[in-house]
Tab-separated table of C-alpha atoms in Angstrom:
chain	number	residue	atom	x	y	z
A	26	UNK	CA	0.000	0.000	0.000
A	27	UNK	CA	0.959	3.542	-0.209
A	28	UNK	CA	2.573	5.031	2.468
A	29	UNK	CA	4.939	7.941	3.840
A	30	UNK	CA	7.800	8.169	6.220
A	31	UNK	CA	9.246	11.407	7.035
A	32	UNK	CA	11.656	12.208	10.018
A	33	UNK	CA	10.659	11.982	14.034
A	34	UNK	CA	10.811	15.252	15.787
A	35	UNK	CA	10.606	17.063	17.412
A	36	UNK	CA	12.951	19.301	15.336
A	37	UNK	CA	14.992	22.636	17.586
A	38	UNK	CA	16.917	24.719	15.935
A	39	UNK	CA	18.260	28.251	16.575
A	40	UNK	CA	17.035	31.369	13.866
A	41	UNK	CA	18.643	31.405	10.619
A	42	UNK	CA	19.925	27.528	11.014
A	43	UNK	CA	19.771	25.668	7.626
A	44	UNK	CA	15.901	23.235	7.934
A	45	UNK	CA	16.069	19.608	6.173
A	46	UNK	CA	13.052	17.712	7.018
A	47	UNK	CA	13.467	14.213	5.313
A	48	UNK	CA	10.161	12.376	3.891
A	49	UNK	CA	10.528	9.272	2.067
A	50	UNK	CA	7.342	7.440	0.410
A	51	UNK	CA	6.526	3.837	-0.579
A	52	UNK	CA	3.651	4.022	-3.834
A	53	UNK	CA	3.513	2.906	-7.648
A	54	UNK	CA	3.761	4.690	-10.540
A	55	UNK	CA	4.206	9.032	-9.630
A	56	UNK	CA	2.044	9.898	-7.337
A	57	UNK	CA	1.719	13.528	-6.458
A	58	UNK	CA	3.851	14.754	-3.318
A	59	UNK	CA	2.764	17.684	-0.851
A	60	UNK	CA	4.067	19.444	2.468
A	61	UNK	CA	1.957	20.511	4.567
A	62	UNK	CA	2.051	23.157	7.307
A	63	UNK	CA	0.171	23.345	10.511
A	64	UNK	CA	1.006	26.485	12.787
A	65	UNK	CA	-0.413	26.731	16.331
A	66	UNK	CA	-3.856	26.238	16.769
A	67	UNK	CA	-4.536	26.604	13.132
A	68	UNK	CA	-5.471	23.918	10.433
A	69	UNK	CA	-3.190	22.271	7.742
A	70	UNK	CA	-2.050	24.602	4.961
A	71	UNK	CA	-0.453	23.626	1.642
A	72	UNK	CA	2.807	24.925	1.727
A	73	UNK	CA	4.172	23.224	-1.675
A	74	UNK	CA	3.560	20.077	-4.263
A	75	UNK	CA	5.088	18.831	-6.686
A	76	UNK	CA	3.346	16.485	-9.434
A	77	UNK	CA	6.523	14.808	-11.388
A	78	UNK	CA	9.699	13.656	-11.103
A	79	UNK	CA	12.256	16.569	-10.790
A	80	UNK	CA	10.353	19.171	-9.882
A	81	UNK	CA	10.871	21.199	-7.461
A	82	UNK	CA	7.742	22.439	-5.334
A	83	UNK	CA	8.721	25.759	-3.453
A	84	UNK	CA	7.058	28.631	-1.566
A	85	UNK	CA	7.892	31.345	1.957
A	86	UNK	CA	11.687	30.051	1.242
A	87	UNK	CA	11.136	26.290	1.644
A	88	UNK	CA	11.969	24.398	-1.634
A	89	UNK	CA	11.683	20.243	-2.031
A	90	UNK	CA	12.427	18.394	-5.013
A	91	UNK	CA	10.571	15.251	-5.885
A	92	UNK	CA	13.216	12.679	-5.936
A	93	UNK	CA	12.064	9.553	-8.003
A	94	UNK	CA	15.141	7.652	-7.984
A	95	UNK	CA	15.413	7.747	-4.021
A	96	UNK	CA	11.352	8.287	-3.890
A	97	UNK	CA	11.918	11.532	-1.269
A	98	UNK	CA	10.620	14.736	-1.476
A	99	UNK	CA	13.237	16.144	1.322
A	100	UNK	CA	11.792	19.797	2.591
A	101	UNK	CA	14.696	22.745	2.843
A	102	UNK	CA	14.813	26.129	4.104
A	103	UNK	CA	17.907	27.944	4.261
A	104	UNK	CA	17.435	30.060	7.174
A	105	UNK	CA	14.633	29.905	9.231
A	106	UNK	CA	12.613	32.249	11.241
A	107	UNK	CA	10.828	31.612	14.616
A	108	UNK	CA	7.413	32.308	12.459
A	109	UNK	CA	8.341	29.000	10.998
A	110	UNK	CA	7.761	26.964	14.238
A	111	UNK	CA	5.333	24.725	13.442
A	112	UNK	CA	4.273	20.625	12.498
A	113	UNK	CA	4.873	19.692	9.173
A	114	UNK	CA	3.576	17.009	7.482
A	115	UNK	CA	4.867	15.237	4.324
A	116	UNK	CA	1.911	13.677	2.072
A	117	UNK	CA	0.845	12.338	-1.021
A	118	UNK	CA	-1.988	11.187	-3.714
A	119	UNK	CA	-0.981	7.860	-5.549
A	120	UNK	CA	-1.192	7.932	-9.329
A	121	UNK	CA	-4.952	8.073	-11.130
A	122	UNK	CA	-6.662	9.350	-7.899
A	123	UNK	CA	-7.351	13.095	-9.114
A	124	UNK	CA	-10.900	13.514	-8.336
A	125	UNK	CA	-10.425	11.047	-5.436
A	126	UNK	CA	-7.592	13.445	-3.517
A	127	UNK	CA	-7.082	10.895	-0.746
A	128	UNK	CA	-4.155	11.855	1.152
A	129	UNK	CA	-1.752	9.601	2.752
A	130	UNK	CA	-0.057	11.309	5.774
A	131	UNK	CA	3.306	10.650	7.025
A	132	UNK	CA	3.277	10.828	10.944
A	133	UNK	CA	4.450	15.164	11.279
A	134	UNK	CA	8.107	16.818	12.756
A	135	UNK	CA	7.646	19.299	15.043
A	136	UNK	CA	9.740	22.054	14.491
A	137	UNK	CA	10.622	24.622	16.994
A	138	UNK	CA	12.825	27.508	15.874
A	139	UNK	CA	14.037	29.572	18.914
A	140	UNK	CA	15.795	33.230	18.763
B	219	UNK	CA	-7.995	31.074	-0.521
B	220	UNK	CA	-10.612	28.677	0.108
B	221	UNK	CA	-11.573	28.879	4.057
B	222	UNK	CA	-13.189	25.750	5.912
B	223	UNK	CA	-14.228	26.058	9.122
B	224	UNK	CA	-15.318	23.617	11.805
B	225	UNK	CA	-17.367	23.639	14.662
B	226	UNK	CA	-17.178	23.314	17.422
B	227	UNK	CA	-13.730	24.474	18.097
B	228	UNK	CA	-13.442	22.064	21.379
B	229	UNK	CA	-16.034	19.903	23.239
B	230	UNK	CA	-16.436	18.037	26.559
B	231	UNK	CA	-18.760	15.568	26.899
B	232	UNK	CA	-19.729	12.940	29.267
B	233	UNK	CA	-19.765	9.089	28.323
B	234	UNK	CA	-22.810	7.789	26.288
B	235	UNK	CA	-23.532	11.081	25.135
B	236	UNK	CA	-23.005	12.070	20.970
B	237	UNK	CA	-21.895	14.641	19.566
B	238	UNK	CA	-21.874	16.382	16.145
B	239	UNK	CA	-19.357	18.186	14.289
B	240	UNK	CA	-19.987	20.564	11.520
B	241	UNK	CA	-17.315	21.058	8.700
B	242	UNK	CA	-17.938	23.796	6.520
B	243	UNK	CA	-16.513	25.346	3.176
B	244	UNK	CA	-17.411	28.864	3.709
B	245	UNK	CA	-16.685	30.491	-0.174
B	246	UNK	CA	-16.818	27.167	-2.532
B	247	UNK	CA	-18.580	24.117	-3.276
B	248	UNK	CA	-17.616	20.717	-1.762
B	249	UNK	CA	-19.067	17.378	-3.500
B	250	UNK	CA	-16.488	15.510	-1.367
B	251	UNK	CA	-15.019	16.004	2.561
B	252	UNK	CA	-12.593	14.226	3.965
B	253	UNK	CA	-12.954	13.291	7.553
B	254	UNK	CA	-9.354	12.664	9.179
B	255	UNK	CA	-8.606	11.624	13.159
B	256	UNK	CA	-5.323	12.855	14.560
B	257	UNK	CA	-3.647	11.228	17.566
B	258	UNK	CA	-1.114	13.066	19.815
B	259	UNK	CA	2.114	13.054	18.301
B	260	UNK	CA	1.228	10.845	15.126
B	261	UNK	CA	-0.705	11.622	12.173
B	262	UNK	CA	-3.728	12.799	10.040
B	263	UNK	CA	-5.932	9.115	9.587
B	264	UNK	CA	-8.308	9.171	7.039
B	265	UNK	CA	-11.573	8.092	8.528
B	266	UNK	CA	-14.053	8.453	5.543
B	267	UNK	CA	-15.034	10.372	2.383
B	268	UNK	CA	-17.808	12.420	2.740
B	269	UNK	CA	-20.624	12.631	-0.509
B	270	UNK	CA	-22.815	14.881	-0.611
B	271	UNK	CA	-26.258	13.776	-1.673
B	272	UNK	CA	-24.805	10.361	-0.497
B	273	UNK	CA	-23.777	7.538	1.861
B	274	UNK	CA	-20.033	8.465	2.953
B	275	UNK	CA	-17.175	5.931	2.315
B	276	UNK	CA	-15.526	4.379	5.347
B	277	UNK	CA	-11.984	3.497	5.491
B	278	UNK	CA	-11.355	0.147	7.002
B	279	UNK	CA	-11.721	-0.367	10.833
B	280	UNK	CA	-13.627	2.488	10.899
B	281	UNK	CA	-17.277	2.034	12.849
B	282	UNK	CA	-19.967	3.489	10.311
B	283	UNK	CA	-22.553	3.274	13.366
B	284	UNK	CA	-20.108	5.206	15.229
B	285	UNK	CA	-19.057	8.044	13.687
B	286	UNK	CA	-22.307	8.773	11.385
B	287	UNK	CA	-21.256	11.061	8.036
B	288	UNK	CA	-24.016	13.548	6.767
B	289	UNK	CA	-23.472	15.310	3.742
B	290	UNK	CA	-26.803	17.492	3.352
B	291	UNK	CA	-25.698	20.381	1.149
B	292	UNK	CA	-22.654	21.331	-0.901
B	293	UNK	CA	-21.155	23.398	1.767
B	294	UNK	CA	-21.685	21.111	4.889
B	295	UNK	CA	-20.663	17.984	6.632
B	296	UNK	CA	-21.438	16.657	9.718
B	297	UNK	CA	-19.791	14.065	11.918
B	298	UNK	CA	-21.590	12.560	14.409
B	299	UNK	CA	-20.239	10.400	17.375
B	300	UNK	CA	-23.020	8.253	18.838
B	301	UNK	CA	-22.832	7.514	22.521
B	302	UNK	CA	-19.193	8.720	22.594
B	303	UNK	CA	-16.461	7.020	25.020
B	304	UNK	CA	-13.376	8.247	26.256
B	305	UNK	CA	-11.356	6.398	23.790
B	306	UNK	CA	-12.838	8.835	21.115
B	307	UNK	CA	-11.481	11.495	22.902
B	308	UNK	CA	-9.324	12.587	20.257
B	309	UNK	CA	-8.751	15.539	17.003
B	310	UNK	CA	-11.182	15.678	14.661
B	311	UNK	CA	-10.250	17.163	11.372
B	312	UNK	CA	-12.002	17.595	8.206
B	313	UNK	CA	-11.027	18.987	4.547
B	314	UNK	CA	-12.461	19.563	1.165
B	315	UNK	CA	-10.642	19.740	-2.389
B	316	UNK	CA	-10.001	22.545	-3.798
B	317	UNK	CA	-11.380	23.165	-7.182
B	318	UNK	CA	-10.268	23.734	-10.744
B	319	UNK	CA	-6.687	24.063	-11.262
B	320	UNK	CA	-6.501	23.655	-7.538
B	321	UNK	CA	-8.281	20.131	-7.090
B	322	UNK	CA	-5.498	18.595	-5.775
B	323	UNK	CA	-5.247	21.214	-2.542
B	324	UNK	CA	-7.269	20.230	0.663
B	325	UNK	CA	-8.343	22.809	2.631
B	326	UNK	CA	-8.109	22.264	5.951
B	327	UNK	CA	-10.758	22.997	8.919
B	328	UNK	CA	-8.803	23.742	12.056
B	329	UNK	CA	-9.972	20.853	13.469
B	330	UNK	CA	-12.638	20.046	16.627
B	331	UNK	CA	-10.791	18.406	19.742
B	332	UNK	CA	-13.656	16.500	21.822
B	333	UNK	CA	-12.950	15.195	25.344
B	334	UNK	CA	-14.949	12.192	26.470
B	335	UNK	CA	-15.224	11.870	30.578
């Protein structure tokens, strides 16, 4: 079955550290790959996607690249803020489902970025 | 964007009692909701599919008598759970696709945390 792994948090880092938040996922074919954002007491937001192989999905300075060889979808940020302290989850929709949108889930990092 | 909201925001409730959770897309149409259960420090499970004009689709090991789906409009989904114990205490979450060029994005309510005593 489809599936997700991404890293165990929870993630502490000092402002303007370098973020790498691995996610790895098990499906057939090219499923479509998300991160997804959830700040404090607030529901999940899209922060980026990426529908192929190669491309790179990026958006408020986080970038991932959809990895096919090594099926990751790794999420960067070169310097990150405290704003950015949040749980973020890796996800994706396996191959054929548009219209269907079920997302698989992997299990969140916590990240906590103090000054 | 899209907003969805949810509510209630929180809930207690005592044992054997139900309770019902609205999910709502507030500027769009949503055919479909997705119903999702997350556990402390693990993630988003995908409980069922909300239809609207029709019976919801439960993933497996998920009670249908239990946690009863209502789709009755385009904008609105309720969850019900029926004579609630404390193992449901938990955080309810629901979503809805996005639409057009943005059907793959879910929009996420901010989720309904119920405590069963």
């Amino acid at each position: 079955g489809n599936s997700v792994t991404q890293m165990e948090g929870p993630v502490t880092l000092s402002e303007e550290a370098f973020l790498t938040i691995n996610c790895t996922y098990t499906a057939t074919g090219y499923p479509s790959l998300f991160w997804y954002v959830q700040y404090p007491g607030e529901g999940l937001q899209l922060l980026l996607k990426a529908t192929k192989a190669d491309d790179k999905g990026s958006n408020k300075g986080f970038e991932a690249t959809y990895r096919k060889e090594t099926t990751s979808f790794h999420l960067e940020k070169g310097s990150v803020q405290v704003s950015d302290s949040a749980v973020y989850f890796c996800a994706l929709i396996p191959t054929g489902d548009f219209g269907n949108e079920k997302l698989t889930f992997g299990t969140g990092t916590r990240l906590t970025i103090i000054p | 964007g899209a907003v969805v909201s949810q509510h209630p925001s929180r809930v207690i409730c005592k044992s054997g009692t139900s309770v019902k959770i609205e999910c709502r897309s507030l500027d769009f149409q949503a055919t479909t909701m997705f119903w999702y259960r997350q556990f402390p420090k693990q993630s988003l499970m995908l409980m069922a599919t909300s239809n609207e004009g029709s019976k919801a689709t439960y993933e497996q090991g998920v009670e249908k008598d239990k946690f009863l789906i209502n789709h009755a409009s385009l904008t609105l989904s309720t969850l019900t759970v029926t004579s609630a114990h404390p193992e449901d205490s938990s955080f309810y979450i629901c979503s809805a696709p996005g639409q057009g060029a943005a059907g793959e994005t879910q929009y996420f309510g901010p989720g309904t945390r119920l405590l069963v005593l």
